[in-house]
XYZ file of C-alpha atoms in Angstrom:
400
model
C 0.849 -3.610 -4.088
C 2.958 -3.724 -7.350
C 3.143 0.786 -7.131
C 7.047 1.446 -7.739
C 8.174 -2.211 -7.918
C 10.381 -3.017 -10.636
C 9.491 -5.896 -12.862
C 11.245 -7.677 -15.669
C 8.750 -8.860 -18.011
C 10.254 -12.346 -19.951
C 7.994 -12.930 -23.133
C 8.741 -16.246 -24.698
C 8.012 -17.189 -28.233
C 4.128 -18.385 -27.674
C 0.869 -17.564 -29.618
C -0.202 -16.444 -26.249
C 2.704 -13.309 -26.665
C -0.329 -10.917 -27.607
C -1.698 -11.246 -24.077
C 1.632 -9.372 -23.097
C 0.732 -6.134 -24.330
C -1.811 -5.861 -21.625
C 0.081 -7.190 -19.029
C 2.505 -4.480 -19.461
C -0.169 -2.331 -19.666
C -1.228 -3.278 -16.604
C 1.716 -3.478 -14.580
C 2.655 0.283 -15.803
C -0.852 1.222 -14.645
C -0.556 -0.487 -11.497
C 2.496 2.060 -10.862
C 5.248 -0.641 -11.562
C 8.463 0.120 -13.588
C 8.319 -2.414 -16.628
C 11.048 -3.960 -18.300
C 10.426 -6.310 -21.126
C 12.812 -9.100 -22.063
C 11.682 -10.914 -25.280
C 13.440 -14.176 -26.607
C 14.579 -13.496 -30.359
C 11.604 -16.193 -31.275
C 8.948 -13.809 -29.570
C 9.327 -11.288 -32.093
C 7.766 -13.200 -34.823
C 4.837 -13.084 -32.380
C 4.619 -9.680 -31.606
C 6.788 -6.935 -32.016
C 9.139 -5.135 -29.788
C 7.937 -1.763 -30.806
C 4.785 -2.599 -29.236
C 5.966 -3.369 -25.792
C 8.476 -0.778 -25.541
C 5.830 1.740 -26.563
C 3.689 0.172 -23.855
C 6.430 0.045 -21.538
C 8.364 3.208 -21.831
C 11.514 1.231 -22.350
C 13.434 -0.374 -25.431
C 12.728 -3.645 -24.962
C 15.625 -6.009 -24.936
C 16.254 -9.002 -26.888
C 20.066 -9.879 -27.098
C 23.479 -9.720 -25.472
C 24.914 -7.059 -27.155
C 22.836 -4.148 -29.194
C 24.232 -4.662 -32.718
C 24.490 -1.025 -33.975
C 26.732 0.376 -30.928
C 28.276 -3.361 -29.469
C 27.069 -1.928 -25.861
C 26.406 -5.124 -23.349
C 22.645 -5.885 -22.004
C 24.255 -6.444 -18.722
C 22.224 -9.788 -17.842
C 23.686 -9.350 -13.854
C 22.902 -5.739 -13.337
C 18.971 -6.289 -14.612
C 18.906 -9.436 -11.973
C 19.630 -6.527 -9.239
C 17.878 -4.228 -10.687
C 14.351 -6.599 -10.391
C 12.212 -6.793 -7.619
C 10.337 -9.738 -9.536
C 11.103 -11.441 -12.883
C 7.386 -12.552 -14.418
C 7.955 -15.133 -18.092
C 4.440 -14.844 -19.368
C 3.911 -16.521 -21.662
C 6.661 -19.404 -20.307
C 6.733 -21.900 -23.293
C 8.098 -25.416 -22.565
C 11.371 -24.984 -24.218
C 11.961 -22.249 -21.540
C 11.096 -24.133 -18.750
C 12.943 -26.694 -19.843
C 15.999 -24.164 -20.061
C 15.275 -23.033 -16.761
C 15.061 -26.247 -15.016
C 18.068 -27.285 -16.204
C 20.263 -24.315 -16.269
C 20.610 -24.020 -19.918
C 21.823 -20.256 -20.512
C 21.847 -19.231 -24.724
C 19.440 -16.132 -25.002
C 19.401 -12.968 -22.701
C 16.197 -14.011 -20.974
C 17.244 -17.211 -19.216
C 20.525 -15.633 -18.501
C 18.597 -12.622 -16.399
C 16.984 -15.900 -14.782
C 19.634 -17.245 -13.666
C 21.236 -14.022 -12.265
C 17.795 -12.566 -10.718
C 18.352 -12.227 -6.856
C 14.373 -11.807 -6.801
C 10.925 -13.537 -6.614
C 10.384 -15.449 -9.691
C 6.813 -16.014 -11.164
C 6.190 -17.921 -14.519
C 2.972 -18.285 -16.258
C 3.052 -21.318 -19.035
C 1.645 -21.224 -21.829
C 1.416 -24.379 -24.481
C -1.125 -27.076 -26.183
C -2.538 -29.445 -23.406
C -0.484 -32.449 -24.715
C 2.975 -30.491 -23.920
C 1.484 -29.329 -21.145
C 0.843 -32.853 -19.871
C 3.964 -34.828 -20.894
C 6.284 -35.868 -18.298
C 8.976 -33.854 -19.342
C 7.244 -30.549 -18.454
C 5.402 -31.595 -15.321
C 8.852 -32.480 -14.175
C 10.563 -29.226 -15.516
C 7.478 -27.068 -13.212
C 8.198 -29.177 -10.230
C 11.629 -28.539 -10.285
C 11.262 -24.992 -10.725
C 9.146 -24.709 -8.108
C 11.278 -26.776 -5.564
C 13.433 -23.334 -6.464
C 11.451 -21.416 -5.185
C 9.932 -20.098 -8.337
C 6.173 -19.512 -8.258
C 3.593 -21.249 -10.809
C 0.745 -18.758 -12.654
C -1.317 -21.783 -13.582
C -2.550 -21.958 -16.854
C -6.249 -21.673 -17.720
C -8.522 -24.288 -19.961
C -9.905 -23.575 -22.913
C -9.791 -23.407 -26.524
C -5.806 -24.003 -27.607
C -4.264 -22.563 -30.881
C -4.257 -26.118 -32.042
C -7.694 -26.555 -31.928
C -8.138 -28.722 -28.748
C -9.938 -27.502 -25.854
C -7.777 -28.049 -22.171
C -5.237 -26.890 -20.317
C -2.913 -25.055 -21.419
C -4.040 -21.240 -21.884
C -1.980 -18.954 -20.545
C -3.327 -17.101 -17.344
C -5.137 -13.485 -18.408
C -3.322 -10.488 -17.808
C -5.353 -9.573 -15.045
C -5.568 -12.722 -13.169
C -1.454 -12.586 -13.360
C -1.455 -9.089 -11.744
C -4.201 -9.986 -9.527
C -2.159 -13.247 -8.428
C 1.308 -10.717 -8.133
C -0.394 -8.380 -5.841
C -2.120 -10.803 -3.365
C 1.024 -12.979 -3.193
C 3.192 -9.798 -2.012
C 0.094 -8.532 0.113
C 0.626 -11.775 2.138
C 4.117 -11.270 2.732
C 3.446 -7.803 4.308
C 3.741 -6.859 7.934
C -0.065 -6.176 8.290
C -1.725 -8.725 5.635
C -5.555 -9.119 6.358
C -5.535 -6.569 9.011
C -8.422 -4.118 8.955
C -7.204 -0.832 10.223
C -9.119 2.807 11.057
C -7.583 5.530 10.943
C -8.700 9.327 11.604
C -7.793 12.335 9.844
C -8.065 16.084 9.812
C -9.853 18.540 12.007
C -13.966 18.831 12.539
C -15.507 21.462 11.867
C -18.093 22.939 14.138
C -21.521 24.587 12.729
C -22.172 28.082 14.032
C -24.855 28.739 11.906
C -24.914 27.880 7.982
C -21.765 29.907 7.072
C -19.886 30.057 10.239
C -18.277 26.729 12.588
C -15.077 26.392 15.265
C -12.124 24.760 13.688
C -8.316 23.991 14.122
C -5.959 24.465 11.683
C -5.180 20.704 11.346
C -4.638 19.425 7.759
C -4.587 15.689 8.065
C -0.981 15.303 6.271
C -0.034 13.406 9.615
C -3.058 10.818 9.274
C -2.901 10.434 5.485
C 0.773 9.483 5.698
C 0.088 7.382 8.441
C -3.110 5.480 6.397
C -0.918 5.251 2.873
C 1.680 3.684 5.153
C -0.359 1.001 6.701
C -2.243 0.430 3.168
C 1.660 -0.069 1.734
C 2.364 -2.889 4.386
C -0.925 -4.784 3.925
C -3.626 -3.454 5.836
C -7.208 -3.176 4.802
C -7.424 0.623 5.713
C -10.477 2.909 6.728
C -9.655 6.509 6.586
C -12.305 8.298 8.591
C -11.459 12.370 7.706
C -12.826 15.694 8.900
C -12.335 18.745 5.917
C -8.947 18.532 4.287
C -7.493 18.835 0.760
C -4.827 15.861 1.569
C -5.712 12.794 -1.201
C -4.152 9.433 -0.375
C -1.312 8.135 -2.440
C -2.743 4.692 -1.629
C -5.445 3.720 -4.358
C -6.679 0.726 -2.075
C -7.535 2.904 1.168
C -11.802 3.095 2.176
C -12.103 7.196 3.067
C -15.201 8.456 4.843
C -15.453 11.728 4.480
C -17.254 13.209 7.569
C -17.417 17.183 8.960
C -18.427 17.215 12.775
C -17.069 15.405 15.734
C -20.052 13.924 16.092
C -20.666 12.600 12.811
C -16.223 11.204 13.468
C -17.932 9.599 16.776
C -20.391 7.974 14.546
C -18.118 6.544 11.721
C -15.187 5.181 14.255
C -17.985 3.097 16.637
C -19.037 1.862 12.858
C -15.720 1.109 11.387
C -13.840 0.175 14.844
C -16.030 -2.597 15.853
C -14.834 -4.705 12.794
C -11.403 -3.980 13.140
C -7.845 -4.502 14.672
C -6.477 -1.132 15.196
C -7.669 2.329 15.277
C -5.536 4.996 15.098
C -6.655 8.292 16.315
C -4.713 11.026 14.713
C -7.523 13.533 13.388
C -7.529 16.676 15.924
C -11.122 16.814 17.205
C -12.897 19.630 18.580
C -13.441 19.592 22.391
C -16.441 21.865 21.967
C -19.331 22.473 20.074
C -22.013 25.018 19.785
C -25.113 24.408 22.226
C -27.574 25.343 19.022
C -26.723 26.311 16.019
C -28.939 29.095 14.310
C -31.001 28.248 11.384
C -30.147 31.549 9.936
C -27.036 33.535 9.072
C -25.877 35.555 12.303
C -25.640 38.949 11.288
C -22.947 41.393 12.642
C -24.291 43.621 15.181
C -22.491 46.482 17.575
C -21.254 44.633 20.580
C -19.702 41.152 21.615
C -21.356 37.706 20.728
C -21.529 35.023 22.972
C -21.627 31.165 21.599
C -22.510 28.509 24.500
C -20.251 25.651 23.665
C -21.028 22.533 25.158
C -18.031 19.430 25.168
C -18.215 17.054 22.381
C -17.964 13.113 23.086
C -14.584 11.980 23.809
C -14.221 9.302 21.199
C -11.152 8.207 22.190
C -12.285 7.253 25.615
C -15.624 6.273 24.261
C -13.374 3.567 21.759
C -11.040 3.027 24.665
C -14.247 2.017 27.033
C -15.344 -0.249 24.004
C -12.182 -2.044 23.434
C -12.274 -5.814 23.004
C -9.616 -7.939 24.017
C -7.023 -8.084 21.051
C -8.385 -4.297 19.821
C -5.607 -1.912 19.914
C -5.826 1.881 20.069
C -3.451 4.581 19.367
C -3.731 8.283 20.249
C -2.435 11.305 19.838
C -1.581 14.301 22.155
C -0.004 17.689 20.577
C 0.867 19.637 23.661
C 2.414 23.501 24.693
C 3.252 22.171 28.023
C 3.774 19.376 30.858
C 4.239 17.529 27.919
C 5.182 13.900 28.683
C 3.025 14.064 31.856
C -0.219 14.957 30.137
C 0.623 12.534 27.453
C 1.176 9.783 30.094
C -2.282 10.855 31.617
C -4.193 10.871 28.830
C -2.356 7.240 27.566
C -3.972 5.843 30.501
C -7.493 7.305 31.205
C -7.971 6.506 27.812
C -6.809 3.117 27.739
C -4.651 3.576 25.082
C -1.970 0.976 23.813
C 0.368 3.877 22.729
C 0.404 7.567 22.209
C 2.517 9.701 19.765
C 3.368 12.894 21.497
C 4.560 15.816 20.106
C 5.223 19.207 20.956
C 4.386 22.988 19.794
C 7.551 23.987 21.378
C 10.107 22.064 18.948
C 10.499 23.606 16.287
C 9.088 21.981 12.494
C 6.208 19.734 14.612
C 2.504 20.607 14.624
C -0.009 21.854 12.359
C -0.097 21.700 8.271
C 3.556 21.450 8.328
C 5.761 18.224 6.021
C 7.597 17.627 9.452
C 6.936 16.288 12.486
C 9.168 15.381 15.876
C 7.465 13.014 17.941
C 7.767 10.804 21.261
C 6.092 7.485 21.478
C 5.243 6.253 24.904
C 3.518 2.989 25.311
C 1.264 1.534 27.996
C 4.475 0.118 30.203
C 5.493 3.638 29.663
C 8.423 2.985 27.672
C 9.881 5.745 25.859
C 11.113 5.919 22.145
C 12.190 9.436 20.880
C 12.407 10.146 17.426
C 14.322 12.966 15.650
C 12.796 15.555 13.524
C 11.675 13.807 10.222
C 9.223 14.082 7.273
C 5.435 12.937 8.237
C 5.830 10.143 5.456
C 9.322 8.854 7.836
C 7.135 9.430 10.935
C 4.392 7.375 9.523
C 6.754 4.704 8.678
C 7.819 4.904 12.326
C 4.358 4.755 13.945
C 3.482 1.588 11.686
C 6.419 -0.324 12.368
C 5.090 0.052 16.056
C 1.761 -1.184 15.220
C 3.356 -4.054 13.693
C 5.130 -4.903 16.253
C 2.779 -4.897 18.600
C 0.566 -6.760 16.135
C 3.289 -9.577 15.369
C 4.070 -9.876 18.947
């Protein structure tokens, strides 16, 4: 959730400062882009070296940087952030930002930031308590501004209550499922195949395709980016998803993809059914190495289950289903076909004859037709554009 968001980090002057070094080590690990803004009394709590070491950016602490004069431009760092965090927040800050009070760099960035603002207080239980602050919090949350409530337990005073700041990864955990539930697809559990099967022979040999399953991994990152809970059902491939969050099964055969999608799709929304399936299979497969002999060979192939009718048969109301069809010829009319035998609620054609689209290439050109037949062409892009594409789709059918 937080992977390539950028995040000003505002670290106040608070016993509780130490606990920043992990946050920003957790942020950076979560994929984020960390920039730490310390108030000039949070030095004396933990140094600047630190974070900026942690952070893989000089940390900033005043207007101007006193050996060159050059300007921490508070304005361009409120564009810049996709989410300001103050962890710790100590009550003289909140009291600044309730009230608009602007003398350090930090509360100036606050009062420029354009983004989501999240602040995580940290003090002794009887500050925490007094009037003054609980009216400060409500105010900034009547903002907009989100609380990180703080934890009880033992205080640096000595007293035991509330007060503690949050832990660094209950803050991160509390950042990622608040933006998870602002995403198209939030709490949506998803399938999605992947990649071609691989037919046994005998122990050495099998029938392929030359799919590589860059289509269905962009399209399972994507959906796993806007909020889904995503399965990832793939046949052999060397593709690895970007998403960290995404369930794969790993399977070889068709019939062991049958297997895993009547599993998976029961419990879910949505499957998407992008892996390229054999149609055929070996009758028997020898127990033993076929060794080259003079002559032809013959292999009795009998068809494989259809799973995408099979899922399409199985449907519950509310269910959707999306297939594929890559086609040489009678394009649109065998996509149309197979959209409705199969009772698909859209198909993503595309074509061997336009040039870039198909197998193990970056690109694809594709055609979405959906069960009222309605058209959408889309130019020739790269699979992670024509992922994007096929999800906002989804979600829109989804959303209503």
């Amino acid at each position: 959730m937080l992977e390539g968001k950028n995040i000003i980090l505002g670290v106040c002057g608070s016993i509780a400062a130490y606990k920043s070094a992990l946050l920003v080590r957790l942020l950076v690990k979560a994929g984020a882009h960390v920039q730490v803004v310390m108030t000039p009394d949070a030095i004396n709590f933990i140094t600047p070296l630190t974070l900026s070491t942690l952070s893989k950016k000089p940390v900033l602490v005043d207007y101007f940087k006193a050996d060159t004069g050059e300007w921490n431009n508070h304005v361009e760092l409120g564009i810049w952030a996709d989410m300001l965090i103050i962890a710790p927040a100590t009550a003289n800050t909140l009291a600044k930002m309730a009230n608009g009070l602007c003398d350090n760099l930090l509360s100036a960035v606050y009062l420029s930031a354009k983004c989501p603002v999240y602040f995580a207080p940290a003090m002794d239980l009887d500050m925490w308590l007094h009037p003054a602050t609980r009216k400060n919090v409500n105010t900034l949350q009547s903002f907009g501004n989100t609380l990180i409530a703080p934890g009880s337990g033992e205080l640096a005073s000595g007293l035991y209550g509330e007060g503690r700041m949050a832990e660094p990864d209950e803050i991160v955990d509390f950042l990622a499922s608040t933006l998870k539930k602002k995403l198209l697809l939030a709490n949506h559990k998803i399938v999605v195949t992947a990649g071609p099967t691989y037919e046994a022979i005998d122990p050495v040999r099998f029938i392929g395709n030359h799919s590589s399953g860059k289509m269905g991994f962009a399209i399972a990152d994507e959906l796993a980016s806007m909020g889904a809970s995503v399965t990832l059902i793939s046949g052999p491939t060397a593709q690895i998803s970007k998403q960290t969050n995404i369930k794969r099964v790993d399977v070889t055969s068709a019939a062991q993809m049958l297997d895993a999608c009547l599993t998976y799709y029961k419990n879910a929304k949505v499957c998407v059914m992008s892996a390229a399936v054999a149609d055929y299979t070996p009758a028997t497969i020898a127990q033993q190495k076929i060794k080259k002999k003079d002559g032809s060979l013959n292999i009795d192939l009998k068809p494989t289950v259809d799973i995408l009718k099979t899922l399409g048969q199985q449907k519950a109301d509310g269910q959707l289903l999306v297939g594929f069809a890559l086609e040489t010829n009678d394009e649109e009319l065998n996509a149309i076909n197979k959209l409705e035998r199969k009772n698909l609620d859209f198909i993503v054609l595309n074509s061997l004859n336009d040039a870039g689209a198909g197998f193990k290439k970056d690109t694809n050109k594709i055609t979405i037709i959906d069960r009222n037949l309605q058209k959408t062409t889309f130019d020739l892009k790269s699979k992670d554009a024509v992922a994007h594409d096929i999800c906002l789709k989804l979600a829109q059918l989804i959303n209503g």
